[in-house]
Amino acid sequence: YTIKGFYFSILDKSANGGLGKIIVKNAPLIVNNWVGDCLMAIKSGNGKDWWIITKYSNDTGFTYINRFYIYLVSSSGISPPIIQDFGNATDRVLQKIYFNNQGNKLMNINITGLMTEYDFDRCTGILSNPNIIFPEQTSNIDRWFWEGAYSPNDSLFYITKNWYTAPN
């Protein structure tokens, strides 16, 4: 909760006899906004570039934005983000995102019991077709999703739940 934003650094791993050298340090991608504690990368459909996805965070209010920031990282650099708002959940600090093994599905869980799976297009970087498996709880929270993973064949999603029950 002390640093707002999303930053990147570039490391030349071949410099200094293989010890590496920082070329760019703490360059901002997002400033003046909180970012959730989730970050994923997946290879683009072209097989050489990468998509980096993170989430907006706003734990000070309960505005239903559910914002994703999606960046393409290529040999040309980092593209401006694709910003997608789904409006079906709040933007909690404690949330996670996971790609399935094929890279065409993305699961989003959060500390207040949200579980939503999206289709992901690895060529365009676009999320679509949100499937809300468990809606976010706004009171009497008893589903505190913590971590998850897809099974090797993507037929199952495993999830851990904190058993803490919040006072009413």
Backbone as a chain_set.jsonl record, in Angstrom:
{"seq": "YTIKGFYFSILDKSANGGLGKIIVKNAPLIVNNWVGDCLMAIKSGNGKDWWIITKYSNDTGFTYINRFYIYLVSSSGISPPIIQDFGNATDRVLQKIYFNNQGNKLMNINITGLMTEYDFDRCTGILSNPNIIFPEQTSNIDRWFWEGAYSPNDSLFYITKNWYTAPN", "coords": {"N": [[0.807, -1.202, 0.0], [2.126, 1.138, -0.213], [3.298, 2.083, -2.529], [2.247, 3.571, -5.425], [1.302, 2.573, -8.662], [2.784, 0.96, -11.578], [5.68, -0.47, -12.639], [8.618, -0.95, -14.713], [11.761, -2.573, -15.383], [14.772, -2.898, -17.283], [17.067, -5.388, -17.991], [20.261, -6.194, -19.033], [21.334, -9.202, -19.535], [23.668, -10.259, -20.547], [25.729, -8.531, -20.093], [28.668, -7.391, -18.258], [30.235, -9.768, -18.053], [28.29, -11.768, -17.887], [27.075, -11.271, -15.476], [25.24, -9.272, -15.606], [23.532, -6.107, -16.232], [21.734, -3.242, -15.325], [19.752, -1.583, -17.548], [17.517, 0.071, -17.908], [15.739, 1.484, -15.264], [13.038, 1.122, -13.08], [10.99, 2.317, -14.72], [7.972, 4.0, -15.356], [4.779, 2.514, -15.993], [2.155, 2.619, -15.184], [0.973, 5.266, -13.333], [0.136, 6.972, -10.289], [-2.077, 5.39, -9.666], [-3.349, 2.651, -7.814], [-2.298, -0.733, -8.043], [-3.433, -4.041, -8.339], [-2.41, -7.04, -6.569], [-1.562, -8.788, -8.626], [-0.153, -10.277, -11.477], [0.542, -11.334, -14.686], [2.136, -13.063, -17.387], [2.115, -13.957, -20.806], [2.915, -15.722, -23.779], [2.515, -14.162, -26.916], [0.19, -14.726, -29.635], [1.699, -14.685, -31.939], [4.01, -15.964, -31.343], [6.429, -14.78, -30.618], [6.311, -12.286, -29.284], [5.15, -10.875, -26.127], [2.384, -10.845, -23.85], [1.521, -8.843, -21.126], [-0.308, -8.768, -18.215], [-2.105, -6.984, -15.795], [-3.968, -5.772, -12.916], [-6.158, -3.106, -12.024], [-6.507, -1.461, -8.85], [-8.574, -0.56, -6.167], [-9.153, -0.182, -3.151], [-10.384, 1.61, -1.52], [-12.957, 2.229, -2.027], [-16.11, 0.94, -3.204], [-16.545, 0.66, -6.01], [-17.779, -0.673, -8.935], [-15.755, -1.546, -11.18], [-13.731, -3.315, -12.205], [-11.151, -3.523, -13.68], [-8.782, -4.248, -16.205], [-5.371, -4.092, -17.226], [-3.585, -4.42, -20.142], [-0.662, -5.18, -21.705], [1.397, -5.192, -24.594], [4.475, -6.606, -25.145], [7.163, -6.227, -27.161], [9.82, -6.509, -29.623], [9.958, -3.901, -30.35], [9.365, -2.506, -28.103], [7.322, -1.56, -25.248], [3.915, -1.551, -25.555], [1.279, 0.99, -25.419], [-1.271, 0.495, -22.927], [-3.955, -1.86, -23.392], [-7.0, -1.207, -22.106], [-9.45, -2.679, -20.246], [-12.675, -2.656, -18.951], [-14.935, -4.397, -16.98], [-16.981, -4.176, -15.12], [-18.213, -5.961, -13.36], [-17.333, -6.541, -10.831], [-15.665, -5.398, -7.832], [-12.531, -3.649, -7.519], [-10.344, -5.131, -5.899], [-7.506, -5.126, -3.664], [-6.298, -7.563, -2.956], [-6.153, -9.864, -5.114], [-6.058, -12.319, -7.73], [-4.775, -13.514, -10.87], [-4.847, -15.992, -13.43], [-3.542, -17.856, -16.127], [-4.783, -20.436, -18.249], [-3.326, -23.556, -19.398], [-3.297, -23.636, -22.189], [-3.457, -20.995, -22.77], [-5.678, -19.577, -23.561], [-7.666, -18.947, -21.798], [-8.447, -17.009, -18.915], [-8.416, -16.845, -15.476], [-9.868, -15.052, -12.836], [-9.645, -14.333, -9.479], [-10.681, -13.195, -6.207], [-10.256, -11.77, -2.897], [-12.746, -11.494, -1.78], [-14.334, -13.529, -2.663], [-14.858, -13.628, -5.424], [-14.96, -15.299, -8.519], [-14.146, -15.517, -11.716], [-14.054, -16.481, -15.074], [-12.452, -15.721, -18.109], [-12.415, -15.503, -21.686], [-9.419, -15.389, -23.604], [-7.749, -13.753, -26.149], [-4.905, -14.495, -27.718], [-3.747, -13.289, -29.891], [-4.811, -10.701, -30.217], [-4.906, -9.688, -27.648], [-7.214, -9.288, -26.238], [-9.674, -9.607, -23.721], [-12.669, -11.47, -23.194], [-16.14, -12.539, -22.971], [-16.949, -12.914, -20.077], [-17.332, -15.299, -17.569], [-19.016, -15.633, -14.814], [-18.365, -17.478, -12.142], [-18.451, -17.598, -9.339], [-20.016, -14.939, -7.809], [-18.814, -11.804, -6.536], [-18.811, -11.287, -3.03], [-20.622, -9.06, -0.978], [-21.309, -8.716, 1.639], [-21.27, -10.51, 4.798], [-19.043, -12.199, 4.264], [-17.749, -15.244, 3.328], [-16.217, -16.688, 1.629], [-13.075, -16.602, 0.964], [-11.046, -16.378, -1.433], [-7.794, -17.452, -2.24], [-5.458, -18.614, -3.615], [-4.84, -20.253, -6.808], [-4.991, -22.686, -9.525], [-4.854, -24.038, -12.803], [-5.642, -27.353, -13.911], [-3.399, -29.819, -15.416], [-4.541, -30.582, -17.926], [-6.358, -28.592, -18.31], [-8.996, -29.038, -17.585], [-9.941, -28.694, -15.042], [-10.129, -26.321, -12.331], [-8.223, -25.551, -9.644], [-8.554, -24.339, -6.332], [-7.646, -22.428, -3.448], [-8.948, -21.656, -0.269], [-9.282, -19.253, 2.221], [-10.234, -19.786, 5.514], [-11.209, -17.897, 7.178], [-13.8, -16.037, 8.66], [-15.392, -13.074, 8.182], [-16.328, -10.568, 10.566], [-19.746, -9.537, 11.023]], "CA": [[0.0, 0.0, 0.0], [2.97, 2.315, -0.123], [3.729, 2.546, -3.844], [1.239, 3.554, -6.468], [1.811, 2.433, -10.005], [3.31, -0.265, -12.148], [6.97, -0.062, -13.178], [9.438, -2.014, -15.285], [13.195, -2.357, -15.547], [15.363, -3.723, -18.337], [18.349, -5.942, -17.582], [21.071, -6.839, -20.071], [21.92, -10.348, -18.836], [24.972, -10.624, -21.105], [26.738, -7.53, -19.698], [29.517, -7.667, -17.087], [30.645, -11.166, -18.01], [27.16, -12.613, -17.516], [26.48, -10.83, -14.206], [24.123, -8.415, -15.955], [23.578, -4.672, -15.997], [20.429, -2.615, -15.469], [19.741, -0.597, -18.627], [16.42, 0.976, -17.541], [15.315, 1.121, -13.914], [11.789, 1.665, -12.537], [10.254, 3.16, -15.67], [6.543, 3.836, -15.041], [3.734, 2.178, -16.958], [0.956, 3.177, -14.557], [1.322, 6.139, -12.216], [-0.97, 7.55, -9.522], [-3.151, 4.423, -9.435], [-2.952, 1.403, -7.175], [-2.377, -1.915, -8.887], [-3.658, -5.248, -7.55], [-1.233, -7.899, -6.408], [-1.606, -9.848, -9.629], [0.607, -9.98, -12.683], [0.777, -12.54, -15.478], [2.691, -12.895, -18.726], [1.886, -15.108, -21.688], [3.431, -15.481, -25.123], [1.529, -13.736, -27.904], [-0.135, -15.698, -30.667], [2.711, -14.696, -33.004], [5.108, -16.818, -30.9], [7.669, -14.085, -30.251], [6.032, -11.196, -28.348], [4.528, -11.286, -24.866], [1.34, -10.037, -23.223], [1.635, -8.667, -19.68], [-1.618, -8.352, -17.705], [-2.249, -6.674, -14.373], [-5.301, -5.266, -12.586], [-6.352, -1.897, -11.235], [-6.936, -1.721, -7.481], [-9.162, 0.566, -5.451], [-9.767, -0.716, -1.942], [-10.984, 2.673, -0.723], [-14.376, 2.314, -2.351], [-16.663, -0.272, -3.794], [-17.002, 0.951, -7.353], [-17.678, -1.869, -9.756], [-15.037, -1.262, -12.428], [-13.07, -4.555, -12.629], [-10.304, -3.044, -14.771], [-7.572, -4.962, -16.599], [-4.391, -3.413, -18.069], [-2.958, -5.457, -20.962], [0.448, -4.586, -22.45], [2.158, -6.031, -25.518], [5.92, -6.382, -25.087], [7.756, -6.737, -28.401], [11.169, -5.968, -29.862], [9.794, -2.449, -30.503], [9.147, -1.911, -26.791], [6.08, -1.878, -24.545], [2.822, -0.777, -26.145], [0.309, 1.538, -24.471], [-2.123, -0.618, -22.51], [-5.362, -2.077, -23.687], [-7.69, -1.131, -20.813], [-10.782, -3.26, -20.336], [-13.505, -2.589, -17.755], [-16.057, -5.323, -17.092], [-18.06, -3.702, -14.277], [-18.893, -7.04, -12.643], [-16.711, -6.761, -9.52], [-14.834, -4.296, -7.366], [-11.105, -3.846, -7.793], [-9.716, -5.395, -4.614], [-6.048, -5.254, -3.667], [-5.941, -8.977, -2.889], [-6.77, -10.611, -6.196], [-5.099, -13.097, -8.519], [-5.159, -13.912, -12.215], [-4.139, -17.195, -13.862], [-3.82, -18.368, -17.46], [-4.77, -21.887, -18.396], [-2.125, -24.038, -20.085], [-3.388, -23.286, -23.605], [-3.343, -19.547, -22.874], [-6.892, -18.987, -24.118], [-8.573, -18.644, -20.688], [-7.842, -16.327, -17.783], [-9.254, -16.892, -14.286], [-9.664, -13.949, -11.888], [-10.244, -14.565, -8.167], [-10.296, -12.177, -5.237], [-10.384, -12.07, -1.47], [-14.15, -11.48, -1.381], [-15.054, -14.661, -3.226], [-15.105, -13.569, -6.864], [-14.29, -16.257, -9.402], [-14.638, -15.273, -13.07], [-13.169, -16.939, -16.139], [-12.579, -14.959, -19.347], [-11.693, -15.946, -22.879], [-8.313, -14.498, -23.928], [-7.252, -13.88, -27.517], [-3.456, -14.267, -27.658], [-3.323, -12.474, -31.037], [-5.233, -9.312, -30.049], [-4.796, -9.276, -26.251], [-8.542, -8.922, -25.754], [-10.46, -10.484, -22.858], [-14.086, -11.444, -23.559], [-17.033, -13.575, -22.459], [-16.777, -13.228, -18.658], [-18.199, -16.331, -16.998], [-18.946, -15.471, -13.354], [-18.601, -18.751, -11.477], [-18.908, -17.134, -8.031], [-19.995, -13.484, -7.751], [-18.183, -11.202, -5.371], [-19.686, -11.11, -1.874], [-20.554, -7.699, -0.449], [-21.493, -8.8, 3.089], [-21.18, -11.887, 5.32], [-18.062, -12.845, 3.387], [-17.255, -16.528, 3.833], [-15.366, -17.265, 0.581], [-11.881, -15.773, 0.789], [-10.181, -17.105, -2.355], [-6.418, -17.06, -1.99], [-4.585, -19.049, -4.717], [-5.488, -21.204, -7.705], [-4.2, -23.222, -10.639], [-5.537, -24.94, -13.723], [-5.086, -28.705, -14.008], [-2.561, -29.94, -16.619], [-5.321, -30.649, -19.168], [-7.269, -27.439, -18.275], [-10.387, -29.426, -17.338], [-10.298, -28.305, -13.678], [-9.418, -25.209, -11.713], [-8.072, -25.785, -8.216], [-8.544, -23.07, -5.623], [-7.569, -22.487, -1.997], [-9.851, -20.702, 0.389], [-8.982, -18.924, 3.607], [-11.465, -20.108, 6.239], [-11.576, -16.793, 8.032], [-15.116, -15.451, 8.443], [-15.378, -11.672, 8.616], [-17.465, -10.198, 11.428], [-20.83, -8.834, 10.319]], "C": [[0.846, 1.26, 0.0], [3.377, 2.873, -1.475], [2.555, 2.45, -4.806], [1.93, 3.322, -7.797], [2.317, 1.05, -10.35], [4.548, 0.14, -12.929], [7.684, -1.245, -13.808], [10.891, -1.586, -15.313], [13.681, -3.276, -16.66], [16.766, -4.108, -17.903], [19.025, -6.571, -18.794], [21.828, -7.972, -19.384], [23.298, -10.724, -19.356], [26.085, -9.66, -20.673], [27.518, -8.0, -18.475], [29.857, -9.145, -16.946], [29.533, -12.104, -17.566], [26.509, -12.243, -16.191], [25.291, -9.893, -14.436], [24.338, -6.958, -15.605], [22.177, -4.112, -16.222], [20.543, -1.494, -16.489], [18.701, 0.488, -18.339], [15.926, 0.526, -16.172], [14.049, 1.88, -13.514], [11.105, 2.67, -13.459], [8.759, 2.934, -15.462], [5.704, 3.431, -16.243], [2.393, 2.73, -16.474], [1.431, 4.03, -13.396], [0.04, 6.658, -11.579], [-2.2, 6.661, -9.409], [-2.571, 3.223, -8.715], [-3.109, 0.274, -8.187], [-2.552, -3.118, -7.967], [-2.414, -6.11, -7.491], [-1.293, -9.088, -7.364], [-0.904, -9.378, -10.894], [0.858, -11.303, -13.399], [1.375, -12.154, -16.82], [2.396, -14.156, -19.523], [2.366, -14.739, -23.092], [2.273, -15.138, -26.059], [1.289, -14.85, -28.915], [0.873, -15.744, -31.798], [3.955, -15.496, -32.612], [6.388, -16.116, -30.509], [7.455, -12.953, -29.254], [5.327, -11.742, -27.104], [3.422, -10.316, -24.472], [1.594, -10.017, -21.729], [0.289, -8.123, -19.199], [-1.533, -8.097, -16.213], [-3.631, -6.071, -14.17], [-5.213, -3.977, -11.798], [-6.805, -2.291, -9.833], [-7.466, -0.44, -6.852], [-9.887, 0.025, -4.229], [-10.425, 0.363, -1.087], [-12.469, 2.827, -0.998], [-14.841, 1.043, -3.009], [-17.319, 0.048, -5.129], [-16.778, -0.289, -8.207], [-17.081, -1.518, -11.117], [-14.483, -2.565, -13.001], [-12.215, -4.308, -13.871], [-9.049, -3.898, -14.95], [-6.702, -4.034, -17.444], [-3.621, -4.501, -18.813], [-1.924, -4.79, -21.874], [1.047, -5.621, -23.393], [3.624, -5.631, -25.41], [6.522, -7.049, -26.319], [9.166, -6.165, -28.54], [11.121, -4.453, -30.06], [9.588, -1.742, -29.175], [7.83, -2.359, -26.175], [4.991, -0.957, -25.087], [2.008, -0.078, -25.051], [-0.698, 0.443, -24.114], [-3.467, -0.647, -23.226], [-6.024, -2.061, -22.309], [-9.098, -1.65, -21.015], [-11.459, -3.198, -18.98], [-14.703, -3.508, -17.957], [-17.225, -4.971, -16.177], [-18.763, -4.757, -13.445], [-18.28, -7.357, -11.282], [-15.954, -5.502, -9.114], [-13.382, -4.628, -7.666], [-10.366, -3.954, -6.472], [-8.201, -5.444, -4.754], [-5.658, -6.729, -3.744], [-6.739, -9.757, -3.923], [-5.68, -11.309, -6.993], [-5.672, -13.352, -9.903], [-4.268, -15.076, -12.651], [-4.528, -17.517, -15.296], [-3.912, -19.881, -17.401], [-3.554, -22.268, -19.242], [-2.127, -23.732, -21.584], [-3.246, -21.782, -23.822], [-4.572, -18.865, -23.437], [-7.951, -18.665, -23.059], [-7.783, -17.953, -19.583], [-8.846, -16.355, -16.635], [-8.864, -15.735, -13.384], [-10.386, -14.319, -10.594], [-9.873, -13.405, -7.254], [-10.665, -12.588, -3.823], [-11.836, -12.059, -0.997], [-14.985, -12.474, -2.18], [-15.398, -14.59, -4.693], [-14.318, -14.664, -7.571], [-14.912, -16.101, -10.781], [-13.594, -15.744, -14.07], [-13.497, -16.168, -17.419], [-11.928, -15.722, -20.487], [-10.585, -14.924, -23.126], [-7.831, -14.787, -25.334], [-5.768, -13.507, -27.519], [-2.938, -13.472, -28.851], [-3.652, -10.997, -30.825], [-5.05, -8.782, -28.627], [-6.128, -8.923, -25.615], [-9.143, -10.027, -24.886], [-11.924, -10.365, -23.272], [-14.836, -12.539, -22.811], [-16.814, -13.905, -20.984], [-17.817, -14.246, -18.185], [-18.048, -16.252, -15.483], [-19.345, -16.79, -12.7], [-19.109, -18.506, -10.06], [-18.88, -15.612, -8.056], [-19.299, -13.01, -6.483], [-19.221, -11.038, -4.258], [-19.515, -9.698, -1.321], [-20.793, -7.649, 1.051], [-21.446, -10.263, 3.497], [-20.213, -12.727, 4.486], [-17.547, -14.126, 4.026], [-16.433, -17.289, 2.791], [-14.199, -16.322, 0.369], [-10.908, -16.535, -0.1], [-8.768, -16.551, -2.281], [-5.478, -17.382, -3.146], [-5.344, -20.042, -5.589], [-4.54, -21.678, -8.778], [-5.103, -24.084, -11.51], [-4.864, -26.305, -13.67], [-4.282, -28.81, -15.301], [-3.344, -29.996, -17.93], [-6.402, -29.563, -19.237], [-8.726, -27.803, -17.999], [-10.878, -29.012, -15.95], [-9.542, -27.041, -13.285], [-9.413, -25.481, -10.214], [-7.964, -24.443, -7.502], [-8.403, -23.308, -4.127], [-8.431, -21.374, -1.429], [-9.372, -20.496, 1.818], [-10.278, -19.105, 4.381], [-11.895, -19.027, 7.194], [-12.981, -16.287, 7.674], [-15.107, -14.052, 9.02], [-16.549, -11.413, 9.552], [-18.487, -9.398, 10.645], [-20.807, -7.361, 10.618]], "O": [[0.315, 2.353, 0.197], [3.768, 4.037, -1.559], [1.952, 1.39, -4.977], [3.03, 3.826, -8.024], [2.285, 0.118, -9.546], [4.472, 1.009, -13.797], [7.4, -2.399, -13.486], [11.21, -0.398, -15.272], [13.07, -4.307, -16.941], [17.556, -3.256, -17.496], [18.425, -7.385, -19.496], [22.843, -7.736, -18.729], [24.032, -11.439, -18.675], [27.264, -9.953, -20.873], [27.081, -8.893, -17.75], [29.776, -9.707, -15.854], [29.801, -13.127, -16.935], [25.497, -12.835, -15.815], [24.437, -9.742, -13.562], [25.2, -6.613, -14.797], [21.511, -4.466, -17.195], [21.334, -0.567, -16.318], [18.973, 1.677, -18.506], [15.719, -0.666, -15.941], [13.99, 3.107, -13.596], [10.692, 3.744, -13.022], [8.319, 1.786, -15.398], [5.889, 3.931, -17.352], [1.599, 3.242, -17.264], [2.209, 3.567, -12.563], [-0.998, 6.769, -12.231], [-3.277, 7.157, -9.078], [-1.436, 2.824, -8.972], [-3.957, 0.335, -9.077], [-1.895, -3.208, -6.93], [-1.48, -5.928, -8.272], [-1.101, -10.237, -6.966], [-1.048, -8.231, -11.318], [1.326, -12.269, -12.796], [1.146, -11.054, -17.323], [2.423, -15.267, -18.996], [2.236, -13.595, -23.529], [1.201, -15.741, -25.999], [2.078, -15.787, -29.033], [0.918, -16.721, -32.546], [4.852, -15.692, -33.432], [7.348, -16.772, -30.106], [8.344, -12.682, -28.446], [4.96, -12.915, -27.044], [3.514, -9.116, -24.729], [1.853, -11.059, -21.127], [-0.198, -7.123, -19.726], [-0.963, -8.89, -15.463], [-4.379, -5.879, -15.129], [-4.297, -3.786, -10.999], [-7.42, -3.342, -9.652], [-6.871, 0.628, -6.993], [-11.097, -0.199, -4.267], [-10.972, 0.054, -0.028], [-13.164, 3.509, -0.244], [-14.036, 0.169, -3.331], [-18.492, -0.253, -5.35], [-15.696, -0.877, -8.191], [-17.8, -1.233, -12.075], [-14.738, -2.885, -14.162], [-12.507, -4.807, -14.958], [-8.353, -4.225, -13.989], [-7.212, -3.281, -18.274], [-3.065, -5.405, -18.188], [-2.264, -3.947, -22.704], [1.188, -6.789, -23.033], [3.97, -4.46, -25.566], [6.413, -8.261, -26.504], [9.637, -5.429, -27.673], [12.151, -3.789, -29.947], [9.631, -0.514, -29.115], [7.289, -3.404, -26.534], [5.134, 0.265, -25.076], [2.037, -0.496, -23.893], [-0.949, -0.448, -24.926], [-4.027, 0.382, -23.606], [-5.635, -2.834, -21.434], [-9.851, -1.137, -21.843], [-10.895, -3.633, -17.976], [-15.402, -3.421, -18.967], [-18.348, -5.414, -16.421], [-19.817, -4.478, -12.874], [-18.665, -8.338, -10.646], [-15.644, -4.652, -9.949], [-13.054, -5.759, -8.025], [-9.82, -2.966, -5.982], [-7.675, -5.763, -5.82], [-4.777, -7.096, -4.521], [-7.838, -10.242, -3.655], [-4.512, -10.924, -6.931], [-6.888, -13.401, -10.091], [-3.093, -15.141, -12.291], [-5.706, -17.459, -15.649], [-3.22, -20.531, -16.617], [-2.841, -21.397, -19.74], [-1.062, -23.583, -22.182], [-2.947, -21.34, -24.932], [-4.516, -17.679, -23.764], [-9.023, -18.162, -23.395], [-6.617, -18.264, -19.343], [-9.993, -15.937, -16.798], [-7.68, -15.464, -13.186], [-11.588, -14.587, -10.602], [-8.881, -12.713, -7.487], [-11.3, -13.618, -3.597], [-12.129, -12.568, 0.085], [-16.19, -12.29, -2.354], [-16.168, -15.421, -5.176], [-13.155, -14.916, -7.254], [-16.057, -16.498, -11.002], [-12.406, -15.449, -13.935], [-14.663, -15.987, -17.768], [-10.996, -16.498, -20.273], [-10.778, -13.732, -22.89], [-7.539, -15.934, -25.673], [-5.418, -12.34, -27.344], [-1.793, -13.02, -28.829], [-2.866, -10.13, -31.206], [-5.04, -7.57, -28.414], [-6.155, -8.313, -24.546], [-9.129, -11.204, -25.246], [-12.374, -9.286, -23.657], [-14.238, -13.356, -22.11], [-16.521, -15.055, -20.655], [-19.019, -14.068, -18.38], [-17.066, -16.747, -14.928], [-20.516, -17.169, -12.705], [-20.08, -19.128, -9.627], [-17.822, -15.032, -8.3], [-19.215, -13.734, -5.492], [-20.372, -10.69, -4.522], [-18.395, -9.2, -1.209], [-20.506, -6.63, 1.68], [-21.565, -11.153, 2.655], [-20.545, -13.834, 4.062], [-16.982, -14.105, 5.12], [-16.002, -18.414, 3.045], [-14.334, -15.33, -0.348], [-10.044, -17.256, 0.399], [-8.565, -15.337, -2.262], [-4.763, -16.495, -3.613], [-6.358, -20.603, -5.173], [-3.436, -21.156, -8.934], [-5.999, -24.769, -11.016], [-3.664, -26.405, -13.416], [-4.454, -27.984, -16.197], [-2.86, -29.506, -18.95], [-7.263, -29.602, -20.116], [-9.607, -26.96, -18.162], [-12.083, -28.98, -15.701], [-8.477, -26.732, -13.821], [-10.467, -25.624, -9.595], [-7.345, -23.512, -8.019], [-8.962, -24.264, -3.59], [-8.609, -20.314, -2.03], [-9.092, -21.457, 2.534], [-11.323, -18.622, 3.946], [-12.851, -19.212, 7.948], [-13.299, -16.131, 6.495], [-14.846, -13.863, 10.208], [-17.634, -11.964, 9.365], [-18.14, -8.669, 9.716], [-21.645, -6.615, 10.112]]}, "num_chains": 1, "name": "protein.A"}
